[in-house]
Coordinates of C-alpha atoms in Angstrom, one line a residue:
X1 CA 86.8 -10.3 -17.3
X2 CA 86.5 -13.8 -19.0
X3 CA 86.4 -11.9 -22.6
X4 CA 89.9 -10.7 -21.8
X5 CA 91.4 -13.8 -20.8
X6 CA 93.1 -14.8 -24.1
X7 CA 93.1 -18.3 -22.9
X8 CA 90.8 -20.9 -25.1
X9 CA 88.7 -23.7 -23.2
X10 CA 89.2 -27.5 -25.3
X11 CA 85.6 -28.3 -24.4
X12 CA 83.8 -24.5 -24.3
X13 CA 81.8 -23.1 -27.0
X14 CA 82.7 -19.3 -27.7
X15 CA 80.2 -17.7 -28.6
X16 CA 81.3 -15.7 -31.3
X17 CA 81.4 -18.6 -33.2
X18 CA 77.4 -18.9 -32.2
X19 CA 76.1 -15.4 -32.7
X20 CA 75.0 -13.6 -35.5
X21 CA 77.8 -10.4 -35.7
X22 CA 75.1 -7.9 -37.8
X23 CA 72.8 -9.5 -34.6
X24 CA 71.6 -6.3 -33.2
X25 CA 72.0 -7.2 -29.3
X26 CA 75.6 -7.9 -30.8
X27 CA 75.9 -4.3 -31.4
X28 CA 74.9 -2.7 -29.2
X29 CA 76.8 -4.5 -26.6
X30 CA 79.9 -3.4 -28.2
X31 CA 78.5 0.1 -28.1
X32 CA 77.9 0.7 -24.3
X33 CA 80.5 1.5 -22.3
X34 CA 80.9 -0.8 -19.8
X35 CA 83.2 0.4 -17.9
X36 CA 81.4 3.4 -16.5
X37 CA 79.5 0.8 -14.8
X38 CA 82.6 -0.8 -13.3
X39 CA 83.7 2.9 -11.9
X40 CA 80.0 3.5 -10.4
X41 CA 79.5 0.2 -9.0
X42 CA 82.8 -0.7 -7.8
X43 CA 82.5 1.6 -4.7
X44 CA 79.8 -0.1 -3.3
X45 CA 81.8 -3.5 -2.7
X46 CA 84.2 -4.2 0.2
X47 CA 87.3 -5.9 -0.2
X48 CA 86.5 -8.3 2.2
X49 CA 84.1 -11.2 2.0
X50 CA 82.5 -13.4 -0.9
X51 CA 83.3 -12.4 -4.5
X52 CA 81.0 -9.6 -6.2
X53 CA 79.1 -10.7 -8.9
X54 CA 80.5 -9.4 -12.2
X55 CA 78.7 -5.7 -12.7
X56 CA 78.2 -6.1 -16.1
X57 CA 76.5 -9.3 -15.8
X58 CA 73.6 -7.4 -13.3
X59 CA 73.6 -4.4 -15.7
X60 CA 72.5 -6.7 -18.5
X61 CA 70.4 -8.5 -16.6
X62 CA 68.4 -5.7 -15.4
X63 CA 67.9 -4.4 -19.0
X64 CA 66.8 -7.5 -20.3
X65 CA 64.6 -8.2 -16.8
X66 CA 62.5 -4.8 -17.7
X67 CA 62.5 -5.3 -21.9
X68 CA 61.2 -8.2 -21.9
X69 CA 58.8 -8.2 -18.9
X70 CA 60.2 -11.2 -17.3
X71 CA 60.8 -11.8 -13.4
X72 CA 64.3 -12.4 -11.5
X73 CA 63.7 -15.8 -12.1
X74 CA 62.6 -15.7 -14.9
X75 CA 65.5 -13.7 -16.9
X76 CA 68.1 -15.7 -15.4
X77 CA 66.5 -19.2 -16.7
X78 CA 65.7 -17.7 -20.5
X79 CA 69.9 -16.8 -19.9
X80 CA 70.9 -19.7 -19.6
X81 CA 69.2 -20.7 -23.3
X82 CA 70.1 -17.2 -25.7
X83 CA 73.7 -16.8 -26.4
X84 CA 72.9 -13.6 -27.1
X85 CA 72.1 -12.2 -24.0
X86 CA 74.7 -13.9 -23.1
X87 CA 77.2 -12.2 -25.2
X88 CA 75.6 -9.0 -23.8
X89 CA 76.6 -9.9 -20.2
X90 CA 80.5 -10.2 -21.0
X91 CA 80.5 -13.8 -21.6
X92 CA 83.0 -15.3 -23.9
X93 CA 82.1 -19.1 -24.2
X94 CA 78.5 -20.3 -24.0
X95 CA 77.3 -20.5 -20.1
X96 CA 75.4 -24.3 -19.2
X97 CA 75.0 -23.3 -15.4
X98 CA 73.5 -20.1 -13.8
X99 CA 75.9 -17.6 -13.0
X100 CA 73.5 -16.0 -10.0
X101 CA 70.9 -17.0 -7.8
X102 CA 67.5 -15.0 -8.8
X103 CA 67.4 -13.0 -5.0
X104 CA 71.0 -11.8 -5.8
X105 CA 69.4 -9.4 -8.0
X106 CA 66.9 -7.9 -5.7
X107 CA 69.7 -7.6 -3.2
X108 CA 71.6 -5.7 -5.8
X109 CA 69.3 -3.1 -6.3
X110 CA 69.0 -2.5 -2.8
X111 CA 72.9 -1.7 -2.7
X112 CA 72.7 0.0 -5.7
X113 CA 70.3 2.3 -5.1
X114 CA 68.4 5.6 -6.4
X115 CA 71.7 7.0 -8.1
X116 CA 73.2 3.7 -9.5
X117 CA 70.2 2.7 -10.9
X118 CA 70.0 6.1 -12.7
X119 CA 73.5 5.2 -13.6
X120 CA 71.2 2.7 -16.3
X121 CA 69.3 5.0 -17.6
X122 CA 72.2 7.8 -18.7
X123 CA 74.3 5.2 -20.6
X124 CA 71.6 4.2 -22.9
X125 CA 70.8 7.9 -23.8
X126 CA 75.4 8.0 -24.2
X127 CA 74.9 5.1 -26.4
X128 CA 71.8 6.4 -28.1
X129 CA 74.0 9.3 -28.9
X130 CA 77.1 7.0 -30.3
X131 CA 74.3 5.5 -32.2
X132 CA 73.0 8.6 -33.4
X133 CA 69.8 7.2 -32.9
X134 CA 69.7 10.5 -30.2
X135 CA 70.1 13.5 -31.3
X136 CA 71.9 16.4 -29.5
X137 CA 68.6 19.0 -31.0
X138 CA 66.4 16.2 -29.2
X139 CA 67.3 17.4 -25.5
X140 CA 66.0 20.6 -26.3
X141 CA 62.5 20.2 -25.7
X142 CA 61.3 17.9 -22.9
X143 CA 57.7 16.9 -21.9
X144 CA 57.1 15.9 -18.1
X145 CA 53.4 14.2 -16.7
X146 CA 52.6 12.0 -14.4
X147 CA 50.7 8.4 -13.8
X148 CA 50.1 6.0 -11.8
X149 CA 52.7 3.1 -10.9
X150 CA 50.0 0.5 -9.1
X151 CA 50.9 -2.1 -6.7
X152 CA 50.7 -6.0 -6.8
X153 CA 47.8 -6.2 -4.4
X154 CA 44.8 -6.8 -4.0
X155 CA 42.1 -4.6 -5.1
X156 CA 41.7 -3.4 -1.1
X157 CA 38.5 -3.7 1.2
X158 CA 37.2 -3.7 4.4
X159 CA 36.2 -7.2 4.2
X160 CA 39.8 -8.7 3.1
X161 CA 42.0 -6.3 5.3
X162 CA 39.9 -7.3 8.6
X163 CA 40.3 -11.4 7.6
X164 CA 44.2 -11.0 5.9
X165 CA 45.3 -8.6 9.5
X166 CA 44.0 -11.8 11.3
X167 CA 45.3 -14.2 9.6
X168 CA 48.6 -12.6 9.7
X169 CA 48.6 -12.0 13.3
X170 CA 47.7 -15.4 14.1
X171 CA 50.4 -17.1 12.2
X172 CA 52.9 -14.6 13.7
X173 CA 51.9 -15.4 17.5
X174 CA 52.2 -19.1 16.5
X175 CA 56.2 -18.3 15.2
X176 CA 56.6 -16.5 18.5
X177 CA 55.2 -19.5 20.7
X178 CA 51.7 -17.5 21.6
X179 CA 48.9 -19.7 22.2
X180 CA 45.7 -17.8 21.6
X181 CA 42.2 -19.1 23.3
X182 CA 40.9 -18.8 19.7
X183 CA 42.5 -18.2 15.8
X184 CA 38.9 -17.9 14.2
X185 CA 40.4 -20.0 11.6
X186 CA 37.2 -21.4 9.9
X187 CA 34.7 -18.6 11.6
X188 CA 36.5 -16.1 9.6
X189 CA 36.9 -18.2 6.1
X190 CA 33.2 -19.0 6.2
X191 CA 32.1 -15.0 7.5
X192 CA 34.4 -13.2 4.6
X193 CA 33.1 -15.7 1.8
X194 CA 29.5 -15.0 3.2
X195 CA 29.9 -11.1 3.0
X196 CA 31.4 -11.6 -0.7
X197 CA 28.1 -13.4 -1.6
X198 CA 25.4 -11.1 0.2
X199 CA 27.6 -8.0 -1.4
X200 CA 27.5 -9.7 -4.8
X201 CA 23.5 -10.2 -4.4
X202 CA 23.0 -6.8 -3.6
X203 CA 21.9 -7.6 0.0
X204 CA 24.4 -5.1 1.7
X205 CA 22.6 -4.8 4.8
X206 CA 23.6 -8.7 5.5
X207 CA 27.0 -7.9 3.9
X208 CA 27.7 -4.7 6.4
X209 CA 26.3 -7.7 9.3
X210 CA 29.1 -10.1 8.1
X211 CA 31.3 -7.2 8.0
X212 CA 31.4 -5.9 11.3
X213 CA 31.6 -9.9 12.4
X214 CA 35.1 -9.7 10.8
X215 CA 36.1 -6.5 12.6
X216 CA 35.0 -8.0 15.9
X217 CA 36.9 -11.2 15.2
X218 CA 39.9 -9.1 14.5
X219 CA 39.7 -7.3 17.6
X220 CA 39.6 -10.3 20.1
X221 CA 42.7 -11.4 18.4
X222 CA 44.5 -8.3 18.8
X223 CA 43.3 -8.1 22.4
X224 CA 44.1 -11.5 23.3
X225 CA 47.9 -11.2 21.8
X226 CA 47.9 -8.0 23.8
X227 CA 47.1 -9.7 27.3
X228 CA 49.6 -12.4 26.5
X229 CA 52.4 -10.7 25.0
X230 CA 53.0 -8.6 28.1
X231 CA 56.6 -7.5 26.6
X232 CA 56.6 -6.4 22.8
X233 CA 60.0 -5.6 21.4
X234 CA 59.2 -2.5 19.8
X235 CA 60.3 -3.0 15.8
X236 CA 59.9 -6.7 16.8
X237 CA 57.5 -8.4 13.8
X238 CA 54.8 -8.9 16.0
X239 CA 55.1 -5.6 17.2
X240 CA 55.0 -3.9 13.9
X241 CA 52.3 -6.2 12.5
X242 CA 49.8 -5.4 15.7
X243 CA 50.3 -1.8 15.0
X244 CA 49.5 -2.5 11.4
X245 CA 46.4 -4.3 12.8
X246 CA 45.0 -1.9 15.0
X247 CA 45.4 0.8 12.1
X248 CA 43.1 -1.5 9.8
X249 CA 40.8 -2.2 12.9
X250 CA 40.4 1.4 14.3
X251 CA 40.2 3.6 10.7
X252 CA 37.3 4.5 9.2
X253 CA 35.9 5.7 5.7
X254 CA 36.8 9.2 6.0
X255 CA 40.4 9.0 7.4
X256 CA 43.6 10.2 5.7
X257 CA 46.9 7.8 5.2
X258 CA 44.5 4.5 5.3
X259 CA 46.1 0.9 5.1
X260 CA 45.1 -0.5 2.4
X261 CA 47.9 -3.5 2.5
X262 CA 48.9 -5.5 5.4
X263 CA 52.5 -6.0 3.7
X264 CA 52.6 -2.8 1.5
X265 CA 51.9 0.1 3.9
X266 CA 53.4 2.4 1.5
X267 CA 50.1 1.6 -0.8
X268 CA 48.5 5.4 -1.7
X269 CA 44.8 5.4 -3.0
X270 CA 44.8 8.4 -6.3
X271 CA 42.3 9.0 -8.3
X272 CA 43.4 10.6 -11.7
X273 CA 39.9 11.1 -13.2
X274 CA 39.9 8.5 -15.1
X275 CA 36.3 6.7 -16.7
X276 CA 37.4 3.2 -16.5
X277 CA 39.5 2.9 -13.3
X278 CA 38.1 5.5 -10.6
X279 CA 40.6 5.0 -7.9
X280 CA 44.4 3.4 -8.2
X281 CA 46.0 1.6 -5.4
X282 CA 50.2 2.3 -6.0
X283 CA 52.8 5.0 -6.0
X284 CA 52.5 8.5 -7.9
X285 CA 55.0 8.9 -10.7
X286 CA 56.5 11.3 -13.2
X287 CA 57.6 10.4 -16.6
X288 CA 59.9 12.8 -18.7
X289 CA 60.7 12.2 -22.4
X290 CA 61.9 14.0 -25.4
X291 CA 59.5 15.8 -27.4
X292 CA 60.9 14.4 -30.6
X293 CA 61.7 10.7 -30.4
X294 CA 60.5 9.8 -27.1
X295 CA 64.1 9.0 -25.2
X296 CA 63.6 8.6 -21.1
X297 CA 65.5 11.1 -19.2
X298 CA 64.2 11.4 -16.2
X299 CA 61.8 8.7 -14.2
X300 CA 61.2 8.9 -10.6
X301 CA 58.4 7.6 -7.9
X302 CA 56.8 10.3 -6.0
X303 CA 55.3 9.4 -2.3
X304 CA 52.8 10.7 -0.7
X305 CA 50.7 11.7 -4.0
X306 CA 51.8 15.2 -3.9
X307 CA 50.7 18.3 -6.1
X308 CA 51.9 18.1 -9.7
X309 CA 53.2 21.0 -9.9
X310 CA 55.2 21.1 -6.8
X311 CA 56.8 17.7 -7.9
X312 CA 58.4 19.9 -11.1
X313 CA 61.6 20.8 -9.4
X314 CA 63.1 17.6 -8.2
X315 CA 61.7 16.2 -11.5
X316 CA 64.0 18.9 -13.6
X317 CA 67.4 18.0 -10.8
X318 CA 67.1 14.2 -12.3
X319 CA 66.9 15.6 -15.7
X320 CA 69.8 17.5 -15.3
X321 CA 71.7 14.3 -13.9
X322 CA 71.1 12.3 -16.8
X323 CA 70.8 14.4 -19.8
X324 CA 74.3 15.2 -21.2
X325 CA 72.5 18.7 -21.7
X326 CA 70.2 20.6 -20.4
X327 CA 67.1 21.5 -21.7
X328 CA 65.7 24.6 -23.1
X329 CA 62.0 24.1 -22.6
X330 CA 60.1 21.9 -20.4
X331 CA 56.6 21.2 -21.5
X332 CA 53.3 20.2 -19.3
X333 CA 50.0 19.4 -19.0
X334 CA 47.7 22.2 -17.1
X335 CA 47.6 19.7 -13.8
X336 CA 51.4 21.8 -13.3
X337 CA 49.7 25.4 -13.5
X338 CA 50.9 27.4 -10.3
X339 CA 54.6 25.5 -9.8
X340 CA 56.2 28.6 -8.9
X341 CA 59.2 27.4 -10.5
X342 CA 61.4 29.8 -12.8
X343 CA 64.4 28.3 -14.1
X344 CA 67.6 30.9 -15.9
X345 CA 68.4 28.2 -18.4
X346 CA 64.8 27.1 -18.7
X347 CA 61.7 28.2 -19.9
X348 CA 58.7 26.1 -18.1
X349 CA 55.3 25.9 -20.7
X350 CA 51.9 25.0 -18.9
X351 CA 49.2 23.8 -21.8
X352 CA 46.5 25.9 -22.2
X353 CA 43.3 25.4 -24.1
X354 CA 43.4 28.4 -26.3
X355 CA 46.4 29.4 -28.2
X356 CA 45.6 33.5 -27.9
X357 CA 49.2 35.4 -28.4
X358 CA 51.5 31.9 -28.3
X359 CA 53.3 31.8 -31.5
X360 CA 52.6 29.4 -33.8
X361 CA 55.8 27.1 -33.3
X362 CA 55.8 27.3 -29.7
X363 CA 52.1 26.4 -30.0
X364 CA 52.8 23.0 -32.2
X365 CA 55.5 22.1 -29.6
X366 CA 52.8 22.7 -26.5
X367 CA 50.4 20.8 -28.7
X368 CA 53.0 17.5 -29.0
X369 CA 53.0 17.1 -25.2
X370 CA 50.8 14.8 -25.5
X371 CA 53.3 12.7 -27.4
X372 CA 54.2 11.7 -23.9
X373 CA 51.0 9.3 -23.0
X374 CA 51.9 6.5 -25.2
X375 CA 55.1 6.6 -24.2
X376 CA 53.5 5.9 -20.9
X377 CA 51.2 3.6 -22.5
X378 CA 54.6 1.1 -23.5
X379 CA 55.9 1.6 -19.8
X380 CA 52.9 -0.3 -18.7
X381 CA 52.1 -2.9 -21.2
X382 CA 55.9 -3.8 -22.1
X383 CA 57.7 -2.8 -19.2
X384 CA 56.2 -3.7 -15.7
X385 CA 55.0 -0.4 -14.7
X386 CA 51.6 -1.3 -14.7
X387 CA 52.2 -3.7 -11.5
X388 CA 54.8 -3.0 -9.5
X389 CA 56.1 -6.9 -7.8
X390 CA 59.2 -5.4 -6.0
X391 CA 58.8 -4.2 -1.7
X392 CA 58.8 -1.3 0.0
X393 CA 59.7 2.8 -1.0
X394 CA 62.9 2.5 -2.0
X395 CA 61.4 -0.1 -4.5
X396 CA 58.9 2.0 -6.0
X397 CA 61.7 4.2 -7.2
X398 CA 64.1 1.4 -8.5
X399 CA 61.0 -0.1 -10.6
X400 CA 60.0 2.8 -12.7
X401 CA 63.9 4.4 -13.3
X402 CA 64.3 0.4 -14.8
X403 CA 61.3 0.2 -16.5
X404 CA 62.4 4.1 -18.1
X405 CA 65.8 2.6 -19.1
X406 CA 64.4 -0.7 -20.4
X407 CA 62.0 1.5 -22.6
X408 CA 65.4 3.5 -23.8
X409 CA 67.4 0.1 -24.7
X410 CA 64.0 -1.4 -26.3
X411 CA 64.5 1.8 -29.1
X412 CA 68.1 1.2 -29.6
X413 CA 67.8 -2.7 -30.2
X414 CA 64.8 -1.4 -32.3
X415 CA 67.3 1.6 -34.1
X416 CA 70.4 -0.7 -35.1
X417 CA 67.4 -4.0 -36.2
X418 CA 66.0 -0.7 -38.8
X419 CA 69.9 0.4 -39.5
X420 CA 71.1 -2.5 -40.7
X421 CA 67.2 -3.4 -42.5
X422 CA 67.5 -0.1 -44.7
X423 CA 71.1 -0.1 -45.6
X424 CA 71.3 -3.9 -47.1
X425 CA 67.9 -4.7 -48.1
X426 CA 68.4 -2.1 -50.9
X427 CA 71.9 -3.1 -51.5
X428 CA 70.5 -7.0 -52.0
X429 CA 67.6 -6.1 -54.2
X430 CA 70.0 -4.1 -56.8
X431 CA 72.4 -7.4 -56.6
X432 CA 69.2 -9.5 -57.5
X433 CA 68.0 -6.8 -60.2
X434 CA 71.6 -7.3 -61.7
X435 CA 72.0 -10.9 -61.0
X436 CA 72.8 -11.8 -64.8
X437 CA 75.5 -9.0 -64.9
X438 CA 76.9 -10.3 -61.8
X439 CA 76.8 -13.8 -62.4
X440 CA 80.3 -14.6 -64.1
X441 CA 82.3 -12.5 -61.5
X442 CA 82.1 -14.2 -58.1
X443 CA 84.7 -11.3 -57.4
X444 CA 82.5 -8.5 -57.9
X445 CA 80.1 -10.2 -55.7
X446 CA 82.3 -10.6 -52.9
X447 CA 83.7 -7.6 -53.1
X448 CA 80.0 -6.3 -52.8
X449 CA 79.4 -8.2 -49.8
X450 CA 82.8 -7.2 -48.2
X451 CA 82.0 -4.0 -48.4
X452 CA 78.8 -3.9 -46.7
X453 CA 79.8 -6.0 -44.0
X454 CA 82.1 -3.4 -43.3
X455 CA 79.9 -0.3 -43.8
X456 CA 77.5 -2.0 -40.6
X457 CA 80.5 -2.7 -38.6
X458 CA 81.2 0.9 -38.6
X459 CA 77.3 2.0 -37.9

C-alpha cells in the first residue's frame, strides 16, 4: 500500500502535512479496519490479468458515493479536489490524476456482490463500537419495516410504453441490418404528444383514440420484424426486446406482473396506502435499525412485493450476519401480524393499538418503533434510496445495503465532529475565562494544549 512505502517523493505532497489530524474523516479512517476488507475482497481477484484496483480505495469510495449523494462520476471528480477523502482511501501524497475510471465501480459491485457489500455495512457498526458511539445494550432491541426503494423511470403509461417499445425496437432492427417498410418515426411523435394534450384537456375519449393508434403502430412494427427476422437467436437483443414488446402490446389493465419499463423489467407497481403518492413504481424493501440510536443492521431489497410478514425471517438471517450480537427483541409494525415465525433466542413484538396486559416497559419500547420512519426518511433524502439509478435485481439489493451503510458512516463522521466539539470547546472557554492567570506562562498553556491534543488522539 503506498502509505507503507517509507519511500518520500521530491515533488509529492503528503498529505498529512495537508490535513487537519483532529479532522474527523481523519479519524475515523484510522479507526476502520481495513484489512478485513483486504481478506473479503481479495478472493474475488485472479492472479492473472490487469491489476485490481486497490480495495480500500473502492470501499471508500462507495461510502462517500452514498453520504454524499453523488454519482460514480461524480465521487471520483470531487476526489480528485478533498485530500481528505483522499486520506480516507489509503493515499499518502496528494493524488492530481484519477485513480479509476467511473464504470470500474459499477463493475465492482457486480463482483462483489450481496455478501461483500454487506461486508460495508458490519465494519461501520465494528467501528461504531471502537468508537463507542454503539453501544453493546443498543443490539438488544431492533425495529424492522418496510418501504419503497422507487426506480429511475418514468412515471409509466400506456401511452409512453406503446411509443418507447417502438422506438426501441426500431433502433435495434436498424443495429441488426433490418429494413422495415415503415419506423412510424414522426406518426408516432406527433400521435403520443396529441394523446398527452386531449388527456390533459380532459377529452379522454380523443385521448383513448390516439391511444389505441399507438398500440396499432406498435403492432405492425413487431409484425413486420417478425416476417423479416425469420431466425431470432433466442437471448439475442432483439429477441429479448420483441418479447418485451409483445408483453407491453398484449397486456391489459387487469393483468398481474405488468411491464411497466422497457429497460427495467424488474419494475413492481406497490401501493403502501399512502395520501400523497398512491401507487410506487420500484423494488419492496426492509429497513432494520436499533431502537436506541438508530445504527443500520440489516438492509435488503425484496422482489416480488411479497407479504411483510413472510419477509421477517430472511430479514432476521441478515441481522444475525452483521450484528456482532444477536438481538433479544425484534419490534414491528402490525403489517407483520401472522409471520409464523418463533425464534429461541428471540422474542418477535407485533404493534398493537391498545396496550391491554403489555407491561409498561415493553409497551414504551413497542411504542418507539416508530423511531424507525425517519430513519427511513434520511435514507431517501440523503442517501439515494429515494431513486434508485443502478440496473437490474442484483442492483436493487447493492443500492439499499449502500445506502444503509452510508447512513451508518454519516453518524460516526457526525459522533467523533460532536466528540471532539464537547471535549475542547469547554477546555478553550476555561483558558479564555483564565486568560490573565495564564498569560505570563506560555508553559502552562502549552502544556494545556498538549494535553488535549493527546486526550482526542486517544478518543
Amino acid at each position: 500500500h503506498e502509505r507503507d512505502n517509507p519511500q518520500m517523493e521530491l515533488f509529492k505532497v503528503e498529505l498529512m502535512r495537508i490535513v487537519d489530524a483532529s479532522h474527523e474523516m481523519v479519524k475515523l479512517a484510522d479507526i476502520i479496519d481495513w484489512e478485513n476488507f483486504e481478506g473479503t475482497f481479495g478472493q474475488m481477484w485472479q492472479p492473472k490479468g490487469r491489476p485490481s484496483i486497490d480495495t480500500r480505495v473502492m470501499v471508500s469510495l462507495h461510502y462517500l458515493k452514498y453520504t454524499y449523494d453523488l454519482s460514480d462520476e461524480e465521487v471520483v471528480e470531487s476526489w480528485l479536489q478533498n485530500p481528505y477523502w483522499q486520506y480516507l482511501s489509503g493515499m499518502r501524497y496528494f493524488q492530481h490524476t484519477r485513480v479509476l475510471d467511473p464504470s470500474s465501480m459499477s463493475r465492482w459491485r457486480k463482483r462483489a456482490g450481496k455478501a461483500g457489500l454487506e461486508q460495508l455495512l458490519t465494519e461501520t457498526i465494528r467501528a461504531g463500537l471502537k468508537l463507542k458511539a454503539v453501544k453493546p445494550s443498543q443490539l438488544k432491541r431492533v425495529n424492522i419495516d418496510t418501504t419503497v426503494q422507487e426506480k429511475h423511470i418514468r412515471y409509466p403509461t400506456d401511452s409512453r410504453l406503446y411509443d418507447r417499445a417502438r422506438q426501441r425496437l426500431v433502433k435495434q432492427a436498424e443495429c441488426e441490418g433490418i429494413l422495415l417498410r415503415q419506423n412510424y418515426k414522426r406518426v408516432g411523435h406527433k400521435v403520443l404528444i396529441q394523446q398527452q394534450r386531449y388527456a390533459h384537456a380532459r377529452q379522454f375519449n380523443r385521448a383513448d383514440k390516439c391511444q389505441k393508434t399507438l398500440r396499432t403502430l406498435l403492432g405492425r412494427v413487431i409484425r413486420d420484424i417478425e416476417h423479416k427476422a425469420e431466425e431470432l437467436i433466442e437471448g439475442s437483443p432483439l429477441a429479448s426486446l420483441l418479447e418485451t414488446a409483445k408483453g407491453i402490446h398484449t397486456q391489459q389493465r387487469s393483468d398481474k406482473n405488468k411491464i411497466y419499463s422497457v429497460h427495467a423489467l424488474e419494475v413492481e407497481c406497490i401501493s403502501k396506502g399512502k395520501v400523497h403518492k398512491r401507487y410506487e413504481f420500484g423494488v419492496k424493501a426492509s429497513i432494520a435499525t436499533t431502537s436506541k440510536g438508530g445504527w443500520h443492521v440489516g438492509a435488503m431489497s425484496l422482489p416480488g412485493n411479497p407479504y411483510d410478514g413472510h419477509t421477517l425471517s430472511q430479514c432476521f438471517k441478515q441481522i444475525k450476519t452483521i450484528s456482532p450480537r444477536i438481538p433479544e427483541h425484534l419490534f414491528t409494525d402490525q403489517g407483520y401480524r401472522g409471520h409464523g415465525l418463533s425464534l429461541e433466542q428471540t422474542q418477535i413484538h407485533v404493534d398493537k393499538k391498545r396496550r391491554g396486559g403489555t407491561p409498561q416497559r415493553l409497551w414504551s419500547w413497542m411504542k418507539r418503533r416508530a423511531a424507525i420512519e425517519p430513519g427511513i426518511g434520511h435514507l431517501k433524502a440523503q442517501h439515494r434510496l429515494n431513486r434508485n439509478r443502478l440496473w437490474g435485481h442484483q442492483a436493487d439489493m447493492h443500492n439499499v445495503i449502500l445506502c444503509a451503510a452510508a447512513m451508518n458512516f454519516h453518524k460516526l463522521l457526525k459522533h467523533i465532529r460532536l466528540l471532539w466539539l464537547y471535549i475542547f470547546r469547554p477546555l478553550f472557554s476555561i483558558l479564555h475565562h483564565h486568560k490573565m492567570r495564564f498569560s505570563g506562562s506560555t508553559k502552562a498553556n502549552a502544556t494545556i494544549v498538549s494535553w488535549g491534543q493527546n486526550y482526542s488522539s486517544k478518543k
